[in-house]
PDB file of C-alpha atoms in Angstrom:
ATOM      1  CA  MET A   1      17.730  55.918   0.016  1.00 46.00           C
ATOM      2  CA  VAL A   2      14.065  55.659   1.040  1.00 48.00           C
ATOM      3  CA  GLU A   3      13.027  55.114  -2.578  1.00 56.00           C
ATOM      4  CA  GLU A   4      15.711  52.442  -3.083  1.00 56.00           C
ATOM      5  CA  SER A   5      14.621  50.678   0.109  1.00 59.00           C
ATOM      6  CA  ALA A   6      11.006  50.708  -1.033  1.00 57.00           C
ATOM      7  CA  GLN A   7      11.974  49.287  -4.427  1.00 58.00           C
ATOM      8  CA  GLN A   8      13.977  46.527  -2.738  1.00 59.00           C
ATOM      9  CA  GLU A   9      11.064  45.625  -0.460  1.00 59.00           C
ATOM     10  CA  ALA A  10       8.687  45.575  -3.434  1.00 58.00           C
ATOM     11  CA  ALA A  11      11.061  43.318  -5.357  1.00 54.00           C
ATOM     12  CA  GLU A  12      11.374  40.917  -2.428  1.00 55.00           C
ATOM     13  CA  ALA A  13       7.608  40.799  -1.921  1.00 51.00           C
ATOM     14  CA  LYS A  14       6.992  40.111  -5.586  1.00 53.00           C
ATOM     15  CA  GLN A  15       9.769  37.542  -5.782  1.00 49.00           C
ATOM     16  CA  SER A  16       8.508  35.694  -2.706  1.00 48.00           C
ATOM     17  CA  SER A  17       5.390  34.647  -4.609  1.00 47.00           C
ATOM     18  CA  TYR A  18       7.246  33.657  -7.780  1.00 60.00           C
ATOM     19  CA  ARG A  19      10.002  31.166  -8.484  1.00 79.00           C
ATOM     20  CA  TRP A  20      11.884  30.364 -11.667  1.00 88.00           C
ATOM     21  CA  THR A  21      11.192  26.808 -12.786  1.00 86.00           C
ATOM     22  CA  ASP A  22      12.730  24.394 -15.269  1.00 84.00           C
ATOM     23  CA  ALA A  23       9.476  24.463 -17.239  1.00 87.00           C
ATOM     24  CA  ASP A  24      10.179  28.030 -18.418  1.00 91.00           C
ATOM     25  CA  PRO A  25      13.873  28.635 -19.204  1.00 93.00           C
ATOM     26  CA  ARG A  26      13.384  32.252 -20.315  1.00 94.00           C
ATOM     27  CA  PRO A  27      14.291  33.819 -16.939  1.00 94.00           C
ATOM     28  CA  PHE A  28      17.524  31.819 -16.967  1.00 94.00           C
ATOM     29  CA  TYR A  29      18.265  32.847 -20.570  1.00 94.00           C
ATOM     30  CA  ARG A  30      17.761  36.486 -19.630  1.00 94.00           C
ATOM     31  CA  MET A  31      20.126  36.097 -16.682  1.00 94.00           C
ATOM     32  CA  TYR A  32      22.863  34.493 -18.826  1.00 94.00           C
ATOM     33  CA  LEU A  33      22.530  37.133 -21.535  1.00 94.00           C
ATOM     34  CA  ALA A  34      22.532  39.966 -18.999  1.00 93.00           C
ATOM     35  CA  ALA A  35      26.031  38.809 -18.043  1.00 92.00           C
ATOM     36  CA  GLU A  36      27.119  39.644 -21.616  1.00 90.00           C
ATOM     37  CA  ASP A  37      26.651  43.370 -20.961  1.00 91.00           C
ATOM     38  CA  ASP A  38      29.963  45.270 -20.923  1.00 89.00           C
ATOM     39  CA  GLN A  39      29.290  46.891 -17.539  1.00 90.00           C
ATOM     40  CA  VAL A  40      28.356  43.543 -15.998  1.00 89.00           C
ATOM     41  CA  LYS A  41      31.524  41.966 -17.432  1.00 87.00           C
ATOM     42  CA  ALA A  42      33.589  44.816 -16.004  1.00 85.00           C
ATOM     43  CA  ALA A  43      32.008  44.222 -12.592  1.00 86.00           C
ATOM     44  CA  LEU A  44      32.890  40.525 -12.848  1.00 83.00           C
ATOM     45  CA  VAL A  45      36.528  41.349 -13.611  1.00 78.00           C
ATOM     46  CA  GLU A  46      36.658  43.795 -10.679  1.00 77.00           C
ATOM     47  CA  ASP A  47      35.164  41.161  -8.362  1.00 71.00           C
ATOM     48  CA  GLY A  48      38.102  38.916  -9.185  1.00 62.00           C
ATOM     49  CA  LYS A  49      40.686  41.452  -8.031  1.00 64.00           C
ATOM     50  CA  CYS A  50      42.094  41.713  -4.534  1.00 59.00           C
ATOM     51  CA  LEU A  51      40.975  44.856  -2.734  1.00 59.00           C
ATOM     52  CA  SER A  52      43.628  47.302  -1.607  1.00 61.00           C
ATOM     53  CA  LYS A  53      43.809  48.324   2.058  1.00 61.00           C
ATOM     54  CA  ALA A  54      42.078  51.601   1.232  1.00 59.00           C
ATOM     55  CA  LYS A  55      39.198  49.782  -0.454  1.00 59.00           C
ATOM     56  CA  LEU A  56      38.959  47.268   2.386  1.00 59.00           C
ATOM     57  CA  ASP A  57      38.766  50.091   4.920  1.00 59.00           C
ATOM     58  CA  GLY A  58      35.949  51.651   2.907  1.00 57.00           C
ATOM     59  CA  ARG A  59      34.193  48.490   1.765  1.00 58.00           C
ATOM     60  CA  ASN A  60      30.856  49.699   3.139  1.00 59.00           C
ATOM     61  CA  SER A  61      31.126  52.959   1.257  1.00 59.00           C
ATOM     62  CA  GLU A  62      28.629  53.767  -1.487  1.00 63.00           C
ATOM     63  CA  ASP A  63      31.606  54.710  -3.678  1.00 64.00           C
ATOM     64  CA  LEU A  64      32.794  51.105  -3.817  1.00 71.00           C
ATOM     65  CA  PRO A  65      32.474  49.594  -7.344  1.00 75.00           C
ATOM     66  CA  ILE A  66      29.258  47.679  -7.994  1.00 84.00           C
ATOM     67  CA  THR A  67      29.530  43.917  -7.540  1.00 87.00           C
ATOM     68  CA  PHE A  68      28.949  41.432 -10.350  1.00 90.00           C
ATOM     69  CA  PHE A  69      25.653  40.147  -8.957  1.00 92.00           C
ATOM     70  CA  ALA A  70      24.357  43.642  -8.225  1.00 93.00           C
ATOM     71  CA  ALA A  71      25.195  44.655 -11.804  1.00 93.00           C
ATOM     72  CA  LEU A  72      23.542  41.478 -13.083  1.00 94.00           C
ATOM     73  CA  ALA A  73      20.327  42.215 -11.174  1.00 94.00           C
ATOM     74  CA  GLU A  74      20.398  45.830 -12.334  1.00 94.00           C
ATOM     75  CA  LYS A  75      20.662  44.766 -15.973  1.00 94.00           C
ATOM     76  CA  TRP A  76      17.857  42.235 -15.487  1.00 92.00           C
ATOM     77  CA  ASN A  77      15.545  44.868 -14.011  1.00 92.00           C
ATOM     78  CA  SER A  78      16.106  47.280 -16.900  1.00 93.00           C
ATOM     79  CA  ASP A  79      13.837  47.539 -19.958  1.00 92.00           C
ATOM     80  CA  TRP A  80      16.422  45.742 -22.103  1.00 92.00           C
ATOM     81  CA  VAL A  81      15.234  42.968 -24.435  1.00 94.00           C
ATOM     82  CA  ALA A  82      17.458  39.870 -24.528  1.00 93.00           C
ATOM     83  CA  SER A  83      17.866  37.715 -27.652  1.00 94.00           C
ATOM     84  CA  THR A  84      19.331  34.220 -27.605  1.00 93.00           C
ATOM     85  CA  PRO A  85      21.928  33.312 -30.267  1.00 92.00           C
ATOM     86  CA  ILE A  86      20.980  30.821 -32.976  1.00 92.00           C
ATOM     87  CA  LEU A  87      22.914  27.616 -32.233  1.00 88.00           C
ATOM     88  CA  PRO A  88      21.182  24.673 -33.927  1.00 88.00           C
ATOM     89  CA  THR A  89      24.122  22.306 -33.416  1.00 86.00           C
ATOM     90  CA  LEU A  90      24.207  23.033 -29.695  1.00 86.00           C
ATOM     91  CA  HIS A  91      20.620  21.923 -29.052  1.00 88.00           C
ATOM     92  CA  GLY A  92      17.250  21.964 -30.760  1.00 88.00           C
ATOM     93  CA  ASP A  93      16.032  24.589 -28.267  1.00 90.00           C
ATOM     94  CA  PHE A  94      18.313  27.125 -29.943  1.00 91.00           C
ATOM     95  CA  GLU A  95      17.360  26.596 -33.588  1.00 91.00           C
ATOM     96  CA  LYS A  96      15.531  29.930 -33.544  1.00 93.00           C
ATOM     97  CA  GLU A  97      16.187  33.242 -31.841  1.00 93.00           C
ATOM     98  CA  ILE A  98      14.185  33.809 -28.654  1.00 93.00           C
ATOM     99  CA  SER A  99      13.465  37.396 -27.588  1.00 94.00           C
ATOM    100  CA  ILE A 100      12.924  37.933 -23.865  1.00 93.00           C
ATOM    101  CA  GLY A 101      11.707  41.324 -22.723  1.00 91.00           C
ATOM    102  CA  PRO A 102      10.710  42.495 -19.233  1.00 89.00           C
ATOM    103  CA  GLU A 103       7.099  41.606 -19.983  1.00 89.00           C
ATOM    104  CA  ASP A 104       8.042  37.978 -20.695  1.00 90.00           C
ATOM    105  CA  VAL A 105       9.424  37.262 -17.225  1.00 89.00           C
ATOM    106  CA  GLN A 106       8.591  38.162 -13.660  1.00 77.00           C
ATOM    107  CA  GLN A 107       9.967  41.544 -12.665  1.00 75.00           C
ATOM    108  CA  PRO A 108      11.965  42.572 -10.741  1.00 86.00           C
ATOM    109  CA  VAL A 109      14.544  40.306  -9.093  1.00 92.00           C
ATOM    110  CA  THR A 110      16.689  40.924  -6.049  1.00 93.00           C
ATOM    111  CA  THR A 111      20.468  40.619  -5.984  1.00 93.00           C
ATOM    112  CA  GLU A 112      20.172  37.753  -3.490  1.00 94.00           C
ATOM    113  CA  TYR A 113      17.778  35.768  -5.677  1.00 94.00           C
ATOM    114  CA  ILE A 114      19.779  36.132  -8.886  1.00 94.00           C
ATOM    115  CA  THR A 115      22.967  35.256  -6.962  1.00 93.00           C
ATOM    116  CA  LYS A 116      21.421  31.982  -5.821  1.00 93.00           C
ATOM    117  CA  LYS A 117      20.198  31.104  -9.320  1.00 93.00           C
ATOM    118  CA  TRP A 118      23.528  31.947 -10.975  1.00 93.00           C
ATOM    119  CA  LYS A 119      25.623  29.940  -8.516  1.00 91.00           C
ATOM    120  CA  ASN A 120      23.302  26.942  -8.717  1.00 90.00           C
ATOM    121  CA  ASP A 121      23.438  26.839 -12.521  1.00 91.00           C
ATOM    122  CA  LYS A 122      27.221  27.257 -12.539  1.00 90.00           C
ATOM    123  CA  MET A 123      27.481  24.267 -10.195  1.00 89.00           C
ATOM    124  CA  LEU A 124      25.279  22.145 -12.483  1.00 86.00           C
ATOM    125  CA  LEU A 125      27.317  23.286 -15.493  1.00 87.00           C
ATOM    126  CA  ALA A 126      30.550  22.258 -13.737  1.00 86.00           C
ATOM    127  CA  ARG A 127      29.133  18.743 -13.350  1.00 84.00           C
ATOM    128  CA  LEU A 128      28.223  18.609 -17.034  1.00 84.00           C
ATOM    129  CA  VAL A 129      31.630  19.887 -18.180  1.00 84.00           C
ATOM    130  CA  SER A 130      33.412  17.440 -15.874  1.00 81.00           C
ATOM    131  CA  ARG A 131      31.475  14.496 -17.299  1.00 80.00           C
ATOM    132  CA  TYR A 132      32.008  15.637 -20.886  1.00 80.00           C
ATOM    133  CA  GLU A 133      35.742  16.148 -20.485  1.00 76.00           C
ATOM    134  CA  GLY A 134      36.139  12.937 -18.504  1.00 73.00           C
ATOM    135  CA  SER A 135      34.628  11.048 -21.426  1.00 68.00           C
ATOM    136  CA  GLY A 136      37.682  11.882 -23.539  1.00 63.00           C
ATOM    137  CA  HIS A 137      36.450  15.050 -25.223  1.00 59.00           C
ATOM    138  CA  GLY A 138      38.134  17.508 -22.916  1.00 50.00           C
ATOM    139  CA  PHE A 139      41.357  17.937 -20.983  1.00 45.00           C
ATOM    140  CA  GLY A 140      43.927  15.141 -21.040  1.00 41.00           C
ATOM    141  CA  MET A 141      44.088  14.317 -24.752  1.00 41.00           C
ATOM    142  CA  ILE A 142      46.704  16.664 -26.208  1.00 38.00           C
ATOM    143  CA  ASP A 143      49.149  18.734 -24.139  1.00 38.00           C
ATOM    144  CA  GLY A 144      48.858  22.458 -24.587  1.00 41.00           C
ATOM    145  CA  ARG A 145      45.395  22.309 -26.145  1.00 45.00           C
ATOM    146  CA  THR A 146      43.196  24.344 -23.820  1.00 50.00           C
ATOM    147  CA  THR A 147      40.267  24.511 -26.240  1.00 54.00           C
ATOM    148  CA  PHE A 148      38.979  20.977 -25.731  1.00 50.00           C
ATOM    149  CA  GLY A 149      35.380  21.037 -24.557  1.00 50.00           C
ATOM    150  CA  HIS A 150      34.982  24.629 -25.723  1.00 53.00           C
ATOM    151  CA  MET A 151      32.665  26.022 -28.381  1.00 49.00           C
ATOM    152  CA  THR A 152      35.263  26.485 -31.126  1.00 56.00           C
ATOM    153  CA  GLU A 153      34.483  26.590 -34.848  1.00 54.00           C
ATOM    154  CA  GLU A 154      35.853  23.056 -35.129  1.00 50.00           C
ATOM    155  CA  ALA A 155      33.608  21.807 -32.339  1.00 50.00           C
ATOM    156  CA  LEU A 156      30.576  23.476 -33.902  1.00 50.00           C
ATOM    157  CA  GLN A 157      30.804  21.104 -36.846  1.00 51.00           C
ATOM    158  CA  ALA A 158      30.071  18.091 -34.638  1.00 56.00           C
ATOM    159  CA  ASP A 159      28.943  19.314 -31.241  1.00 68.00           C
ATOM    160  CA  ASP A 160      27.636  16.384 -29.199  1.00 73.00           C
ATOM    161  CA  ARG A 161      27.660  17.995 -25.753  1.00 79.00           C
ATOM    162  CA  LYS A 162      23.890  17.702 -25.545  1.00 82.00           C
ATOM    163  CA  ASP A 163      24.319  13.921 -25.403  1.00 79.00           C
ATOM    164  CA  TYR A 164      25.935  14.283 -21.975  1.00 78.00           C
ATOM    165  CA  LEU A 165      23.021  16.068 -20.310  1.00 79.00           C
ATOM    166  CA  TRP A 166      21.577  14.170 -17.358  1.00 80.00           C
ATOM    167  CA  GLU A 167      18.165  15.791 -17.126  1.00 73.00           C
ATOM    168  CA  GLN A 168      17.125  13.407 -14.358  1.00 71.00           C
ATOM    169  CA  PHE A 169      19.727  15.197 -12.225  1.00 71.00           C
ATOM    170  CA  SER A 170      18.515  18.746 -12.969  1.00 78.00           C
ATOM    171  CA  GLU A 171      20.816  19.398 -15.949  1.00 83.00           C
ATOM    172  CA  LYS A 172      18.870  21.154 -18.703  1.00 89.00           C
ATOM    173  CA  PRO A 173      19.516  22.398 -22.268  1.00 89.00           C
ATOM    174  CA  ARG A 174      19.818  25.923 -20.867  1.00 92.00           C
ATOM    175  CA  HIS A 175      23.116  24.920 -19.262  1.00 90.00           C
ATOM    176  CA  LEU A 176      24.547  24.362 -22.745  1.00 90.00           C
ATOM    177  CA  LEU A 177      23.809  28.018 -23.524  1.00 91.00           C
ATOM    178  CA  LEU A 178      25.553  29.086 -20.309  1.00 91.00           C
ATOM    179  CA  TRP A 179      28.535  26.944 -21.364  1.00 90.00           C
ATOM    180  CA  HIS A 180      28.633  28.601 -24.775  1.00 89.00           C
ATOM    181  CA  LEU A 181      28.428  32.145 -23.370  1.00 90.00           C
ATOM    182  CA  SER A 182      31.016  31.392 -20.665  1.00 87.00           C
ATOM    183  CA  ASP A 183      33.427  30.141 -23.329  1.00 85.00           C
ATOM    184  CA  GLN A 184      32.906  33.309 -25.342  1.00 85.00           C
ATOM    185  CA  PHE A 185      33.730  35.475 -22.340  1.00 84.00           C
ATOM    186  CA  ALA A 186      36.781  33.357 -21.467  1.00 81.00           C
ATOM    187  CA  LYS A 187      37.976  33.689 -25.061  1.00 82.00           C
ATOM    188  CA  GLU A 188      37.616  37.480 -24.926  1.00 81.00           C
ATOM    189  CA  VAL A 189      39.606  37.656 -21.694  1.00 76.00           C
ATOM    190  CA  GLU A 190      42.295  35.353 -23.096  1.00 78.00           C
ATOM    191  CA  GLU A 191      42.617  37.452 -26.253  1.00 81.00           C
ATOM    192  CA  LYS A 192      43.060  40.604 -24.168  1.00 76.00           C
ATOM    193  CA  LYS A 193      45.732  38.876 -22.083  1.00 75.00           C
ATOM    194  CA  LYS A 194      47.544  37.712 -25.213  1.00 80.00           C
ATOM    195  CA  LYS A 195      47.499  41.211 -26.710  1.00 80.00           C
ATOM    196  CA  ALA A 196      48.836  42.700 -23.489  1.00 75.00           C
ATOM    197  CA  LYS A 197      51.527  40.007 -23.282  1.00 77.00           C
ATOM    198  CA  ARG A 198      52.548  40.532 -26.919  1.00 80.00           C
ATOM    199  CA  LYS A 199      52.806  44.270 -26.336  1.00 76.00           C
ATOM    200  CA  LYS A 200      54.882  43.782 -23.193  1.00 72.00           C
ATOM    201  CA  THR A 201      57.126  41.274 -24.948  1.00 72.00           C
ATOM    202  CA  SER A 202      57.581  43.676 -27.844  1.00 69.00           C
ATOM    203  CA  ASP A 203      58.467  46.547 -25.496  1.00 67.00           C
ATOM    204  CA  ASP A 204      60.896  44.406 -23.484  1.00 63.00           C
ATOM    205  CA  SER A 205      62.687  43.180 -26.576  1.00 58.00           C
ATOM    206  CA  SER A 206      62.954  46.549 -28.338  1.00 58.00           C
ATOM    207  CA  SER A 207      66.446  47.114 -26.933  1.00 53.00           C
ATOM    208  CA  ASP A 208      67.643  43.601 -27.867  1.00 53.00           C
ATOM    209  CA  SER A 209      68.519  42.143 -31.213  1.00 52.00           C
ATOM    210  CA  ASP A 210      65.734  40.778 -33.430  1.00 54.00           C
ATOM    211  CA  GLN A 211      66.921  37.223 -32.863  1.00 54.00           C
ATOM    212  CA  ASP A 212      67.033  37.586 -29.092  1.00 55.00           C
ATOM    213  CA  GLY A 213      63.586  39.198 -29.086  1.00 52.00           C
ATOM    214  CA  ALA A 214      62.082  36.369 -31.132  1.00 51.00           C
ATOM    215  CA  PHE A 215      63.602  33.800 -28.773  1.00 50.00           C
ATOM    216  CA  LYS A 216      62.130  35.531 -25.732  1.00 51.00           C
ATOM    217  CA  PHE A 217      58.706  35.674 -27.330  1.00 48.00           C
ATOM    218  CA  ARG A 218      58.717  31.968 -28.210  1.00 51.00           C
ATOM    219  CA  ALA A 219      59.890  31.020 -24.714  1.00 51.00           C
ATOM    220  CA  SER A 220      57.274  33.252 -23.120  1.00 52.00           C
ATOM    221  CA  LEU A 221      54.548  31.792 -25.321  1.00 50.00           C
ATOM    222  CA  ALA A 222      55.582  28.214 -24.500  1.00 53.00           C
ATOM    223  CA  ASP A 223      55.570  28.961 -20.756  1.00 58.00           C
ATOM    224  CA  SER A 224      52.166  30.593 -21.097  1.00 60.00           C
ATOM    225  CA  GLN A 225      50.706  27.575 -22.893  1.00 62.00           C
ATOM    226  CA  GLN A 226      52.077  25.176 -20.269  1.00 69.00           C
ATOM    227  CA  GLU A 227      50.698  27.311 -17.453  1.00 68.00           C
ATOM    228  CA  GLN A 228      47.296  27.540 -19.174  1.00 69.00           C
ATOM    229  CA  ALA A 229      47.204  23.763 -19.548  1.00 72.00           C
ATOM    230  CA  TYR A 230      48.127  23.295 -15.878  1.00 71.00           C
ATOM    231  CA  GLN A 231      45.528  25.804 -14.663  1.00 75.00           C
ATOM    232  CA  SER A 232      42.923  24.116 -16.851  1.00 75.00           C
ATOM    233  CA  ALA A 233      43.875  20.744 -15.355  1.00 75.00           C
ATOM    234  CA  MET A 234      43.565  22.060 -11.805  1.00 79.00           C
ATOM    235  CA  GLU A 235      40.175  23.606 -12.546  1.00 80.00           C
ATOM    236  CA  ASN A 236      38.923  20.379 -14.106  1.00 79.00           C
ATOM    237  CA  LEU A 237      40.139  18.407 -11.087  1.00 80.00           C
ATOM    238  CA  GLN A 238      38.414  20.781  -8.672  1.00 82.00           C
ATOM    239  CA  ASN A 239      35.152  20.573 -10.628  1.00 79.00           C
ATOM    240  CA  ALA A 240      35.351  16.786 -10.842  1.00 79.00           C
ATOM    241  CA  THR A 241      36.051  16.489  -7.103  1.00 85.00           C
ATOM    242  CA  THR A 242      33.099  18.741  -6.301  1.00 84.00           C
ATOM    243  CA  ARG A 243      30.899  16.641  -8.546  1.00 82.00           C
ATOM    244  CA  LEU A 244      32.083  13.449  -6.823  1.00 83.00           C
ATOM    245  CA  THR A 245      31.200  14.902  -3.424  1.00 84.00           C
ATOM    246  CA  HIS A 246      27.691  15.776  -4.609  1.00 81.00           C
ATOM    247  CA  ASP A 247      27.241  12.324  -6.158  1.00 81.00           C
ATOM    248  CA  ARG A 248      28.279  10.598  -2.942  1.00 85.00           C
ATOM    249  CA  LEU A 249      25.875  12.756  -0.941  1.00 82.00           C
ATOM    250  CA  ASP A 250      23.062  11.944  -3.378  1.00 81.00           C
ATOM    251  CA  LEU A 251      23.759   8.235  -2.924  1.00 82.00           C
ATOM    252  CA  MET A 252      23.808   8.522   0.879  1.00 85.00           C
ATOM    253  CA  ARG A 253      20.548  10.471   0.938  1.00 82.00           C
ATOM    254  CA  HIS A 254      18.906   7.963  -1.376  1.00 79.00           C
ATOM    255  CA  ARG A 255      19.942   5.020   0.803  1.00 83.00           C
ATOM    256  CA  ARG A 256      18.597   6.793   3.861  1.00 83.00           C
ATOM    257  CA  HIS A 257      15.237   7.869   2.437  1.00 82.00           C
ATOM    258  CA  ASN A 258      14.576   5.156  -0.183  1.00 82.00           C
ATOM    259  CA  PRO A 259      16.131   1.932   1.134  1.00 81.00           C
ATOM    260  CA  ASP A 260      13.895  -0.271  -1.049  1.00 82.00           C
ATOM    261  CA  ASP A 261      14.593   1.461  -4.367  1.00 80.00           C
ATOM    262  CA  ASP A 262      17.429  -0.796  -5.539  1.00 81.00           C
ATOM    263  CA  GLU A 263      17.245   0.238  -9.192  1.00 79.00           C
ATOM    264  CA  SER A 264      17.862   3.919  -8.486  1.00 79.00           C
ATOM    265  CA  GLU A 265      20.559   3.035  -5.967  1.00 82.00           C
ATOM    266  CA  LEU A 266      22.451   1.044  -8.603  1.00 83.00           C
ATOM    267  CA  LEU A 267      22.240   3.986 -10.990  1.00 81.00           C
ATOM    268  CA  LEU A 268      23.574   6.395  -8.384  1.00 82.00           C
ATOM    269  CA  ALA A 269      26.320   3.952  -7.350  1.00 85.00           C
ATOM    270  CA  ASP A 270      27.419   3.582 -10.981  1.00 83.00           C
ATOM    271  CA  GLN A 271      27.509   7.348 -11.265  1.00 83.00           C
ATOM    272  CA  VAL A 272      29.772   7.565  -8.201  1.00 85.00           C
ATOM    273  CA  ARG A 273      32.137   4.922  -9.614  1.00 87.00           C
ATOM    274  CA  LEU A 274      32.300   6.739 -12.948  1.00 85.00           C
ATOM    275  CA  GLN A 275      33.093  10.025 -11.254  1.00 84.00           C
ATOM    276  CA  GLU A 276      35.774   8.368  -9.095  1.00 88.00           C
ATOM    277  CA  GLU A 277      37.477   7.115 -12.257  1.00 87.00           C
ATOM    278  CA  ILE A 278      37.364  10.622 -13.728  1.00 86.00           C
ATOM    279  CA  VAL A 279      38.867  12.162 -10.571  1.00 84.00           C
ATOM    280  CA  ASN A 280      41.669   9.573 -10.421  1.00 87.00           C
ATOM    281  CA  LYS A 281      42.500  10.146 -14.079  1.00 86.00           C
ATOM    282  CA  LEU A 282      42.662  13.907 -13.594  1.00 83.00           C
ATOM    283  CA  LYS A 283      44.754  13.534 -10.416  1.00 86.00           C
ATOM    284  CA  SER A 284      47.305  11.434 -12.295  1.00 85.00           C
ATOM    285  CA  ARG A 285      47.422  13.998 -15.066  1.00 82.00           C
ATOM    286  CA  VAL A 286      47.964  16.906 -12.663  1.00 81.00           C
ATOM    287  CA  GLU A 287      50.707  15.008 -10.806  1.00 84.00           C
ATOM    288  CA  SER A 288      52.442  14.285 -14.109  1.00 82.00           C
ATOM    289  CA  MET A 289      52.331  17.952 -15.092  1.00 78.00           C
ATOM    290  CA  GLU A 290      53.641  19.034 -11.664  1.00 79.00           C
ATOM    291  CA  LYS A 291      56.588  16.649 -11.968  1.00 80.00           C
ATOM    292  CA  LYS A 292      57.344  18.029 -15.415  1.00 76.00           C
ATOM    293  CA  LYS A 293      57.207  21.613 -14.115  1.00 70.00           C
ATOM    294  CA  ALA A 294      59.561  20.724 -11.255  1.00 73.00           C
ATOM    295  CA  SER A 295      62.111  19.180 -13.624  1.00 73.00           C
ATOM    296  CA  ASP A 296      62.141  22.120 -16.075  1.00 64.00           C
TER     297      ASP A 296
END
């Protein structure tokens, strides 16, 4: 315990004199790629589960499973060398592989620091995804298609997501990589769910006739697709609403601190109006889906 405490203090002291900046994206790349580790993914899945009463009673125990951010920091602080994928159609920054070892970035990081950086970049990514999907590329075009806005093979042929980056508002090419990796993880989870559902459907229908079993599977699959589309719609609406709140706050702060900068105020006001249109469109879509669910 004494050694761990000393290591934590050393990490905090070192981190206090160093900050990740937009000028060098390598620390962010290393953080994103660390989340691809199987143990870190497992910690993320566990974080999403509700704790039982026994686990809640012992939540301060050292035997409690490691949290996602603690696992992320642990992976970062290891001697592992990260390598970015080659994604030339995503952005020019990813035309070549970039290797990032411990010697290439400041070491080590604390769990608190990496938590702050991860959450901040996820918030910026949510804004980017909301704008991209609100432009007609994402949710709301074809019912049941939950892959819009995702890095599918089809999208790779003409990926224009980089055109929706607003770098003047802190969005950077690195967020496209986080989007790509997040989609990969979501796809893995979805595939596992589908396999488990197919197995359960197969087991449930083993005592029925072949025709009855096929009917159950098709009905289950249709319900699953509708639920996925609805959950995707709700998530998009939440992200868009969060983005609208941030945009309105940005406009208010600008008016307070820069009352004479009319040009920037017009830009921010236009951004708020655009985001309001996106939110209203998504609200209408969600309401339509809820009415359909109620009538089924």
